[in-house]
Coordinates of C-alpha atoms in Angstrom, one line a residue:
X1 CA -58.3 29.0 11.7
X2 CA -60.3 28.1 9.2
X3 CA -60.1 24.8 7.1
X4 CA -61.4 22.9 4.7
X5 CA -62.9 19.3 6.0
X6 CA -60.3 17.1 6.4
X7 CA -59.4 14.4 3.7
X8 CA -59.0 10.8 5.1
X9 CA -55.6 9.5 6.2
X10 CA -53.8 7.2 3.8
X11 CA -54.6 3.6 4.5
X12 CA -56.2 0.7 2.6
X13 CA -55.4 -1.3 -0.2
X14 CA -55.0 1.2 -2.9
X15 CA -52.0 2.6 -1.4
X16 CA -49.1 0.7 0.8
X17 CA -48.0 3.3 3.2
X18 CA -49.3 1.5 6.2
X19 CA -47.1 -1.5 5.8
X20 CA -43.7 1.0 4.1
X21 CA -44.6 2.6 7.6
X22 CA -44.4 -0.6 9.7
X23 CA -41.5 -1.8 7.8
X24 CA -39.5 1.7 8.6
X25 CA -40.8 1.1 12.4
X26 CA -38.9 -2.5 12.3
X27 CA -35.9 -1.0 10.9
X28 CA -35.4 1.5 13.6
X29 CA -36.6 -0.8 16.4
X30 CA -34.1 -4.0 14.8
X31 CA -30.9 -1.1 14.6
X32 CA -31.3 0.3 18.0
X33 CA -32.8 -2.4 20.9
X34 CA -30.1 -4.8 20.4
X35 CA -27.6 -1.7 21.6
X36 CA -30.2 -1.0 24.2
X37 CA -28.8 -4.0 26.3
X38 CA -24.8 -3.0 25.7
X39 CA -24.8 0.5 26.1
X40 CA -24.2 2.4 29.8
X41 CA -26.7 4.7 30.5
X42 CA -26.6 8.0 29.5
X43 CA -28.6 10.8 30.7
X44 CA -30.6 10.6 34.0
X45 CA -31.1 7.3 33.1
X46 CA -29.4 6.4 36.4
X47 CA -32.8 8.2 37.8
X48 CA -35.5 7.4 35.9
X49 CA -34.6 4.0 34.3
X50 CA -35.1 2.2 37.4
X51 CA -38.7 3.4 39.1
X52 CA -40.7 1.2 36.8
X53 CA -38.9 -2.1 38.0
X54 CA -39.6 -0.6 41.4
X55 CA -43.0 -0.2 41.1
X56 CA -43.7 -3.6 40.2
X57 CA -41.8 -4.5 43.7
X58 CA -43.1 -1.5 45.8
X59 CA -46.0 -0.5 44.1
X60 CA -44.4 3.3 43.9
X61 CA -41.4 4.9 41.6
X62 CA -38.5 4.7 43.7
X63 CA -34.7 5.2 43.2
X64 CA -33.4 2.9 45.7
X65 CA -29.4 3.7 45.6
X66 CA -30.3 7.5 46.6
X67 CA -30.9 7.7 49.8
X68 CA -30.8 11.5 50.4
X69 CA -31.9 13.1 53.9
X70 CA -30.9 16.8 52.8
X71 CA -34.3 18.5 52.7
X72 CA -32.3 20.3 50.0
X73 CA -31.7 17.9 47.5
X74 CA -34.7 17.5 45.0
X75 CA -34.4 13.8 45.6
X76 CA -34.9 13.5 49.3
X77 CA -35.6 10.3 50.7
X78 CA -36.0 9.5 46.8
X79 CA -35.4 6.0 47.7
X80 CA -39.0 6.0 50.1
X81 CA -41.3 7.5 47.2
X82 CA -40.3 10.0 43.8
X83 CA -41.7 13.1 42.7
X84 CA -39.0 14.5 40.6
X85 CA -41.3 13.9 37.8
X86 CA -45.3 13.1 37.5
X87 CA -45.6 9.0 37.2
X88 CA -46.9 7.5 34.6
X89 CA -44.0 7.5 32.2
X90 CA -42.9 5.2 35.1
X91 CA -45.7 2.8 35.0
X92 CA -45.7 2.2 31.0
X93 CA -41.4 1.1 32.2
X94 CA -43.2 -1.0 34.9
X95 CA -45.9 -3.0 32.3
X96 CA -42.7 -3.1 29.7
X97 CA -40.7 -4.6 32.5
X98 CA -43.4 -7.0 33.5
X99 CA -42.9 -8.5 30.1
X100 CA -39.3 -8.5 29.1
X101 CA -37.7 -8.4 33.1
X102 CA -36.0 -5.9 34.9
X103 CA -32.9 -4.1 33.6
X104 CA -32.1 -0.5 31.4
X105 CA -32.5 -2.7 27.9
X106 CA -36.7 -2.9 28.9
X107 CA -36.7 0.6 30.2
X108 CA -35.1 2.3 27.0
X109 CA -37.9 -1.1 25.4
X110 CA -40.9 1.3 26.7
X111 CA -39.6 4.7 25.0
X112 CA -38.9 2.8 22.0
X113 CA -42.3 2.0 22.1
X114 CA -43.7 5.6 22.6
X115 CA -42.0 6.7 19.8
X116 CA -43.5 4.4 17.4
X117 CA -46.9 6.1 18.7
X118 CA -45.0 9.4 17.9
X119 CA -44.2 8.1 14.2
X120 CA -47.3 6.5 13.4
X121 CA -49.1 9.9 15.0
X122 CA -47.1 12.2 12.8
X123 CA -48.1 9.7 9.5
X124 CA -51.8 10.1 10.6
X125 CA -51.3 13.6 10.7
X126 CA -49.4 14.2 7.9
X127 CA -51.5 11.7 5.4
X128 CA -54.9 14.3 7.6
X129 CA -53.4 17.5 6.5
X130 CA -52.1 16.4 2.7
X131 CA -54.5 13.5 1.3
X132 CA -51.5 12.2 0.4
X133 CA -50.0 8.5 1.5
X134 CA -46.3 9.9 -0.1
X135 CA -46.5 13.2 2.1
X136 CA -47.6 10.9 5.2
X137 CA -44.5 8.5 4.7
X138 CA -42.2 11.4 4.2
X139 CA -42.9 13.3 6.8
X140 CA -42.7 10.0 9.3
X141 CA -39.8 8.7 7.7
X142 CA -38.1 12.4 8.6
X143 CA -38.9 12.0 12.2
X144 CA -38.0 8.6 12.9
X145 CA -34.5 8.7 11.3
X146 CA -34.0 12.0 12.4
X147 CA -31.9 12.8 15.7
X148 CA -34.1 14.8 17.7
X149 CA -36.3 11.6 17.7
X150 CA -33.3 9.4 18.4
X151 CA -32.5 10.4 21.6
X152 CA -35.8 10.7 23.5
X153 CA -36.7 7.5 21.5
X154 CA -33.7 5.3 22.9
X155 CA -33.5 6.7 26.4
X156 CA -35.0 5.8 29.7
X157 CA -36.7 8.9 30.9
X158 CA -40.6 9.9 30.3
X159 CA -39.5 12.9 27.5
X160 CA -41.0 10.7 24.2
X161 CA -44.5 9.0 26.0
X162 CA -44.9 12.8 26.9
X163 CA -44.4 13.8 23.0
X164 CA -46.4 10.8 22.2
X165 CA -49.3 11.5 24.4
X166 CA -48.8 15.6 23.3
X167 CA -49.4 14.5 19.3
X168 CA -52.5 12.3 20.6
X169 CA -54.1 15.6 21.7
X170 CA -53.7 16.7 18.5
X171 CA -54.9 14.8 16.5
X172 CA -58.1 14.3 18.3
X173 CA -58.7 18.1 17.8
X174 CA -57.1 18.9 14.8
X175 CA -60.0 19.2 12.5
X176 CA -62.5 21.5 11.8
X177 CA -65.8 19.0 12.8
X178 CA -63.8 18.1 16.2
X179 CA -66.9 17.0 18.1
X180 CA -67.4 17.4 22.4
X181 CA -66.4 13.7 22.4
X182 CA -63.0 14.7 20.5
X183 CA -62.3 17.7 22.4
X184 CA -62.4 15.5 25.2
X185 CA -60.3 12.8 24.2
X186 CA -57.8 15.4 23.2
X187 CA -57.8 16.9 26.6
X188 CA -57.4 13.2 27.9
X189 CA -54.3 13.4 25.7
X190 CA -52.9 16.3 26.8
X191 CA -53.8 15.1 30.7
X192 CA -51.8 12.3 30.2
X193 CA -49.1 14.3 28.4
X194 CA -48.2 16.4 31.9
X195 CA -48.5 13.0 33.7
X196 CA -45.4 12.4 32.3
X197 CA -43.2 15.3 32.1
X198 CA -44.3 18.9 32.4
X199 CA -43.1 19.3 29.0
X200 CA -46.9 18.6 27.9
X201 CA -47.5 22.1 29.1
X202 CA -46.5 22.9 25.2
X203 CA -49.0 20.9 23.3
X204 CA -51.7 21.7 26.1
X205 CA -51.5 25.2 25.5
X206 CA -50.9 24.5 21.7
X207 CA -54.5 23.0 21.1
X208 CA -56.1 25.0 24.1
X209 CA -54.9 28.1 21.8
X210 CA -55.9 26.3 18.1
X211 CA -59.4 25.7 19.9
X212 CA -59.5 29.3 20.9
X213 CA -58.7 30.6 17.5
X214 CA -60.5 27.8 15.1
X215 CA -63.9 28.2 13.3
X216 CA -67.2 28.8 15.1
X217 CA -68.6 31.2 17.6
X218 CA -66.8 32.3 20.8
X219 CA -69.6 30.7 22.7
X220 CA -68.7 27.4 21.3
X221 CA -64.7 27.9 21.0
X222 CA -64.8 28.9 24.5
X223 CA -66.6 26.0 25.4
X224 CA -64.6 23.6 23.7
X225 CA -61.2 25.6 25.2
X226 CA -63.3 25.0 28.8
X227 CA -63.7 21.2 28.4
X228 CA -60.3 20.3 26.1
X229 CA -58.8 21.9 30.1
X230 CA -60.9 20.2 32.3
X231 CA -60.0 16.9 30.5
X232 CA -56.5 17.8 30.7
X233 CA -56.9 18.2 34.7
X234 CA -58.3 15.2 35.3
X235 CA -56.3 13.5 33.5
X236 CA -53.7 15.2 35.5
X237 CA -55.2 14.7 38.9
X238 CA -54.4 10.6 38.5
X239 CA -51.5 12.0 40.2
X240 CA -53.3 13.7 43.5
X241 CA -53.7 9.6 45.1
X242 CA -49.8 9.1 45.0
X243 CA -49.2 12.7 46.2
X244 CA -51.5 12.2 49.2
X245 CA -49.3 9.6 50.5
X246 CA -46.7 12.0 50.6
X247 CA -47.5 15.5 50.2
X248 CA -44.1 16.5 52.3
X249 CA -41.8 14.9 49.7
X250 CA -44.0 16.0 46.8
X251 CA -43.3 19.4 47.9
X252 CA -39.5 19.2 48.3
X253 CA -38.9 16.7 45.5
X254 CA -41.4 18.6 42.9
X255 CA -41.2 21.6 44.4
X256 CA -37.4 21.3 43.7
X257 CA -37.0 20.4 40.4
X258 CA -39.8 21.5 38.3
X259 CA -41.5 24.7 40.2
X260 CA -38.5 26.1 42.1
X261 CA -36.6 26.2 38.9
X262 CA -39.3 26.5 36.5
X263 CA -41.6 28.7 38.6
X264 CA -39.9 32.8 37.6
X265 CA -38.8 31.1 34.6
X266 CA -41.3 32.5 31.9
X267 CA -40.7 36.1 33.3
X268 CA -36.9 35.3 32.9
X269 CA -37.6 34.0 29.8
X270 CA -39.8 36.6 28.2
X271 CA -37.4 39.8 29.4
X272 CA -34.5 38.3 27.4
X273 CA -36.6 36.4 24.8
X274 CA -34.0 37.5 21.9
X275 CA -31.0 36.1 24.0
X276 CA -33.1 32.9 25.0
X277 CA -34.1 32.1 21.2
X278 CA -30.4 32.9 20.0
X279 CA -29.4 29.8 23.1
X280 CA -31.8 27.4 22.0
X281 CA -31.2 27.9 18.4
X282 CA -27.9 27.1 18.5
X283 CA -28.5 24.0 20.7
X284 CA -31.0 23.0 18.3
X285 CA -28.1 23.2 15.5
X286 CA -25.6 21.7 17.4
X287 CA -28.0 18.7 18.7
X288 CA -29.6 17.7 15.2
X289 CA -26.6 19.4 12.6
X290 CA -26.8 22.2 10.0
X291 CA -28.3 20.0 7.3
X292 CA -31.8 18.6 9.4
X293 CA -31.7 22.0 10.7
X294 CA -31.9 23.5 7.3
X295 CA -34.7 21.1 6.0
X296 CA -36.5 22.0 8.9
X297 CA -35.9 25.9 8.1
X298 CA -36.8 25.0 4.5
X299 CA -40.3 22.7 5.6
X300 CA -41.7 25.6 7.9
X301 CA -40.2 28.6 4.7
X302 CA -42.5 26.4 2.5
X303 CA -45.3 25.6 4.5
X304 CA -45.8 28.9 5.6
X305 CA -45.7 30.4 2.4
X306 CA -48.8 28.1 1.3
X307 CA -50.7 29.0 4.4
X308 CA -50.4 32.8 3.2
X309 CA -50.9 32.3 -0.4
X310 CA -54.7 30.6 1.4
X311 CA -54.0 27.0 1.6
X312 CA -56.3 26.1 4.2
X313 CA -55.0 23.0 5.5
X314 CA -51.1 24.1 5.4
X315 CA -52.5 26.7 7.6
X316 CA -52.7 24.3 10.5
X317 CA -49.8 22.7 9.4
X318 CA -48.0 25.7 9.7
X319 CA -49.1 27.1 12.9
X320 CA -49.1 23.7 14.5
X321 CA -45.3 23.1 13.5
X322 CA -44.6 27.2 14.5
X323 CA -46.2 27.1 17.6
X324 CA -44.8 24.0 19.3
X325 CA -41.7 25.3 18.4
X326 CA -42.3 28.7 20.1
X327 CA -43.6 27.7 23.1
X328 CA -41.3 25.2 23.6
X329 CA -38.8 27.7 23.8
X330 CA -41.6 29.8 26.3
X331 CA -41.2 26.4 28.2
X332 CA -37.5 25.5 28.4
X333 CA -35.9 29.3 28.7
X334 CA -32.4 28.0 29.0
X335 CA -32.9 24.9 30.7
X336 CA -30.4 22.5 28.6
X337 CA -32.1 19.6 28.4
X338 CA -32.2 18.7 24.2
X339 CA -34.6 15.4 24.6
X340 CA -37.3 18.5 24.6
X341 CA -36.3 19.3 20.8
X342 CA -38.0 15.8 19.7
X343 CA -41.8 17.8 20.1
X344 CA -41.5 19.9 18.0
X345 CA -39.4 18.0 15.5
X346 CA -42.4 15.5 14.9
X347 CA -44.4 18.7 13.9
X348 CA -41.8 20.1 11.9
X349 CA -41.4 16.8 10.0
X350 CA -44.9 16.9 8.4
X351 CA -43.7 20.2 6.8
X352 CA -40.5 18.7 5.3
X353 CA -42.7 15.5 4.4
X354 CA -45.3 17.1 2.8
X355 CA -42.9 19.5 1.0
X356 CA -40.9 17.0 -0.6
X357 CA -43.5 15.4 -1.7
X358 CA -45.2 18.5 -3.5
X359 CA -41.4 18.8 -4.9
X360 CA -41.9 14.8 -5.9
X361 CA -44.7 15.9 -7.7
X362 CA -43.0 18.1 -9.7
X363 CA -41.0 15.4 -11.1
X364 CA -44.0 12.9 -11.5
X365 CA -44.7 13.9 -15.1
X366 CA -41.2 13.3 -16.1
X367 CA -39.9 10.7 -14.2
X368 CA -43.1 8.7 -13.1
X369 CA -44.4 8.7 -9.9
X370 CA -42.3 5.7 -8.3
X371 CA -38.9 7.2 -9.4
X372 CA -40.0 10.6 -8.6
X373 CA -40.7 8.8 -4.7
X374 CA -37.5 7.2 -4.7
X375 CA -35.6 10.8 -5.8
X376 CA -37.3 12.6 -2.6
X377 CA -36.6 9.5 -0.4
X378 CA -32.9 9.3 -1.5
X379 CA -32.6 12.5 -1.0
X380 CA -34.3 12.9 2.4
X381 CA -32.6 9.6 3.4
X382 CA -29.1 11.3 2.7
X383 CA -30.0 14.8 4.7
X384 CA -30.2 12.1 7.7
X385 CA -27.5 10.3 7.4
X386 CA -25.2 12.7 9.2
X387 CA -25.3 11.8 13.2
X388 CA -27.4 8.9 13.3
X389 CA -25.3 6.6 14.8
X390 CA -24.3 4.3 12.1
X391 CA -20.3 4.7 13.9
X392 CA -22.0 3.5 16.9
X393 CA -24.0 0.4 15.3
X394 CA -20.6 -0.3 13.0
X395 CA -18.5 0.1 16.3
X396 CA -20.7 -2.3 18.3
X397 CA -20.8 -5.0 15.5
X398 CA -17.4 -5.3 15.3
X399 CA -16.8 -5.7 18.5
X400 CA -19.9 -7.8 19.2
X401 CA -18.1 -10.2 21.7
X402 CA -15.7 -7.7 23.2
X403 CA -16.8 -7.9 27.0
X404 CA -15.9 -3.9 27.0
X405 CA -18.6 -3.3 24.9
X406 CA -21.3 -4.9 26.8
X407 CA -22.3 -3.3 29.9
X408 CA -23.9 -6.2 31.7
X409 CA -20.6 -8.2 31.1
X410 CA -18.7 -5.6 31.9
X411 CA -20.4 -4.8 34.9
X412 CA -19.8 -8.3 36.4
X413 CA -15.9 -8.0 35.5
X414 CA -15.7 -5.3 38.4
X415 CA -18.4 -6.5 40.8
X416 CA -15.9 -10.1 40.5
X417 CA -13.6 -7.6 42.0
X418 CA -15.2 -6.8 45.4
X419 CA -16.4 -8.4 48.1
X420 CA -19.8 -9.8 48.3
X421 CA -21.7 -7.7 50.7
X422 CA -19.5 -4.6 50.4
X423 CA -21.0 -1.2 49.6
X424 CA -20.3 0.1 46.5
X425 CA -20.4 3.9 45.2
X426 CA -20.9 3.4 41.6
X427 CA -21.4 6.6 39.3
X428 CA -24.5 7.2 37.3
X429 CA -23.2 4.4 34.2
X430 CA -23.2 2.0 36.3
X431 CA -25.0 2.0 39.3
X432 CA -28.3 0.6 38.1
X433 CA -26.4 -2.8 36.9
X434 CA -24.7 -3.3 40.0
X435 CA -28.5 -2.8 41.9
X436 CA -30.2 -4.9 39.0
X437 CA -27.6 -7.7 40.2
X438 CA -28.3 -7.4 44.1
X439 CA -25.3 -5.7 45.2
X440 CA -25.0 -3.0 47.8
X441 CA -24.8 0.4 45.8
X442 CA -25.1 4.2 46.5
X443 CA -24.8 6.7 43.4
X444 CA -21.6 8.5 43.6
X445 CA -22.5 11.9 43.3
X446 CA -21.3 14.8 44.8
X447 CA -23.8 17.6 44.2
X448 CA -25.8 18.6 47.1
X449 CA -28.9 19.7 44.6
X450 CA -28.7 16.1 43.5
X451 CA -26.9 13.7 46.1
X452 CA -23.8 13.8 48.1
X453 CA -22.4 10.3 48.4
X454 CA -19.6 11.7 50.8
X455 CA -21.5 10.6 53.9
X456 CA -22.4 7.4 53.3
X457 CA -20.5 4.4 54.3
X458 CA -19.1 2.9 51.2
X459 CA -16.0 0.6 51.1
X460 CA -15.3 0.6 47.5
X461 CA -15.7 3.6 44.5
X462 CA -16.4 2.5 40.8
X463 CA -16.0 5.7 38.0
X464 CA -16.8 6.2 34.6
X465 CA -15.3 8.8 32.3
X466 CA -18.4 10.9 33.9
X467 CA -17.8 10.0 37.3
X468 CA -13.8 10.6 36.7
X469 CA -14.4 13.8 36.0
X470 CA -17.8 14.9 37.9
X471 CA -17.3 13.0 41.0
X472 CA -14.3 11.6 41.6
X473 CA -12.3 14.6 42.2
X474 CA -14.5 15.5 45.2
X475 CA -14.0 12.3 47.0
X476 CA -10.8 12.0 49.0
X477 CA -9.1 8.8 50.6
X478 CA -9.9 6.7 47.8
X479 CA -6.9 4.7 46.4
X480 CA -6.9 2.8 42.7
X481 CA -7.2 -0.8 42.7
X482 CA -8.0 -1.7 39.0
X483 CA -8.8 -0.3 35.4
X484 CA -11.3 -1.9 33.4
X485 CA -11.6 -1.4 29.6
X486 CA -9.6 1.3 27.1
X487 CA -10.0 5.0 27.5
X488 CA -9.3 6.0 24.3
X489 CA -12.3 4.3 22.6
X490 CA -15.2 7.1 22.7
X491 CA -17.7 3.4 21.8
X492 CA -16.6 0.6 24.3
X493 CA -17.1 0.7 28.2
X494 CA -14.0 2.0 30.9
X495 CA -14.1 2.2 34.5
X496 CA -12.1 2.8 37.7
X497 CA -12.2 1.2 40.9
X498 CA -11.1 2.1 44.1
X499 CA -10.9 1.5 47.8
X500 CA -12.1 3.7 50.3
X501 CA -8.7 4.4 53.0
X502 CA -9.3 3.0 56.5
X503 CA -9.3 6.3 58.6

């Protein structure tokens, strides 16, 4: 892959991008961490939004509140060490928590703050590949309001320090003078990447293949491929210390939820690839709507089309935004997970950034460049309005004091309802506050792969809309002693509690 040298990232005083890009950064950050602290969590946050605040008590990820002892559940003895996931999207919770305190607000804090990496990555990248500091902002300002990056961005699991560290490794390597020393920091990248979700198997292979097919003799491409994986393993092997300690839950807990689903999976995968693309493809609509979906279509149409007409640099742009999204559909097969979708997106936004601004450019002649920017960013900023939560921002502001739509208020309404000391099964919404306050708690599930709640010795049940429907239905003997918020409203906070029967 072949390329011309690189022209310098935007920066500097004769352009403003890095400041418009910090200014866009405070605008996402000041409209989503205030809702961090009011809204219940979500998905598997009730897992992997509280192992950071136990590592700074422990010194190891934990989930207290599941104590499993089924060697079949993937979190056995979950509550003794955890190795659902590799660890170090639990430590960067841990050093957020040992700033702001303990609680889901710092937890969702930390992916906040890999997803500014992402964005500020993707305007390196962009402003790399283009020369241009209106391309650069473009293409961030598509991925940071966009919602493939919302999610990952503004939940509590490792999904967005993984894309974070996966666009490190590229741009350490994407250039045609990468040196050994930037090979190597890329494969530090990518290392670090697959320390916190296996989802950095995509950009791993993504530059291991780019190095494989850039300029230079196979000698030296194979030598770069060589190092850019031995980096990555070391990297990697940061995790071999903690999985020593346990190598027995490692392989259950691992074993369980990564390789004994994941492991025929690319067979699977590749023998219905047609019916596999069609599944993710309409996820991917459904998750970030027709109209991102179509700029995206449009961004890789265009880009593609230069990098065949012999534009060398929208050649890597091109196979960079093609390629993480191919393997990342190699990676997932059907596995339904969306937070995934935000990889690839970040590579796919340089192609919509950079192709508005050549259609900015257009206009320049005729309009001037600073109403020919404003054009493409009014247009761009009106393809992402759709779905990014502006009903859930307007919902929570006016009902900023409604104790329903604050969790930790809400929380302590029900916990005011039962006995100090008493155990509580609290589904996955609330079950973290309840521990964050010091209260006996088990997580009400009912799922044998997961946890199965049914044999453990709680007094009282609290439910969710989840939990109402998920769990609740297999738990018998349980009789209603309160309702807590309004049903009907799909923003604000509702729960049920119950008693467990004397037998």
């Amino acid at each position: 892959m072949k390329c011309q040298p690189d022209p310098p990232a935007p920066g500097g005083r004769a352009d403003r991008s890095g400041l418009i890009l910090a200014l866009m950064m405070a605008g996402f950050l000041a409209w989503q961490v205030p809702l961090f602290y009011r809204i219940r969590a979500g998905q598997d946050e009730d897992f992997y939004g509280v192992p950071g605040m136990m590592i700074l008590r422990s010194g190891l990820p934990t989930i207290p509140y599941l104590p499993a002892r089924d060697p079949g559940s993937v979190f056995y003895r979950a509550d003794e060490a955890l190795y659902t996931l590799p660890p170090l999207g639990f430590y960067l919770e841990a050093a957020v928590h040992l700033v702001l305190g303990d609680g889901l607000g710092p937890a969702r804090v930390s992916s906040a703050g890999a997803g500014m990496a992402a964005v500020a990555l993707v305007w390196s990248l962009a402003g790399r590949w283009s020369g241009s500091a209106r391309g650069a902002l473009l293409a961030a300002a598509s991925y940071v309001f966009c919602r493939a990056f919302l999610f990952p961005s503004t939940t509590a699991r490792p999904d967005m320090a993984a894309i974070a560290f996966g666009l490190g490794a590229i741009w350490w390597t994407a250039r045609d003078g990468r040196r050994w020393r930037e090979v190597t920091l890329g494969g530090l990248c990518s290392g670090l990447s697959l320390l916190c979700h296996p989802i950095g198997l995509v950009p791993t292979a993504q530059v291991g293949l780019a190095l494989l097919i850039g300029a230079g003799s196979w000698r030296r491409k194979l030598g770069k491929a060589g190092l850019f994986g031995l980096a990555s393993l070391t990297a990697f092997g940061l995790w071999l210390p903690m999985i020593a300690l346990h190598p027995d839950l490692f392989r259950i807990q691992f074993g369980g939820n990564v390789l004994g689903r994941a492991g025929p999976g690319l067979g699977r995968t590749l023998l219905g690839l047609p019916g596999v693309v069609a599944y993710q493809a309409r996820q991917f609509l459904d998750h970030v709507g027709p109209i991102q979906a179509g700029l995206y279509g449009a961004g890789m149409t265009w880009a593609s089309r230069e990098a065949l007409r012999g534009d060398a640099r929208m050649k890597r742009v091109a196979y960079h935004a093609a390629s993480a999204s191919m393997l990342l559909v190699l990676f997932m097969g059907r596995h339904h997970i969306r937070d995934y979708y935000g990889y690839p997106a970040a590579l796919l936004g340089v192609t919509v950034g950079l192709g508005l601004d050549r259609a900015a450019g257009l206009l320049d002649g005729r309009l001037g460049r600073r109403a020919a920017s404003a054009v493409a960013a009014g247009a761009l900023g009106l393809a992402l309005v759709p779905g990014s939560g502006l009903r859930v921002l307007a919902a929570h502001l006016g009902h900023w004091d409604d104790p329903n739509y604050r969790v930790e208020v809400f929380a302590d309404r029900i916990l005011a309802d039962i006995p100090p000391g008493a155990l509580v099964a609290a589904d996955g919404s609330l079950v973290l506050e309840f521990f964050e306050r010091g209260h006996p708690v088990v997580e009400a599930l009912v799922d044998p792969f997961f946890f199965d709640v049914r044999s453990q010795p709680f007094d009282y049940a609290v439910f969710g809309p989840v939990g109402l429907e998920q769990a609740r239905p297999g738990i018998e003997g349980l009789e209603l002693v309160r309702t807590y918020g309004d049903r009907a409203d799909p923003f604000g906070h509702y729960a049920e509690l119950y008693r467990r029967k004397s037998e």
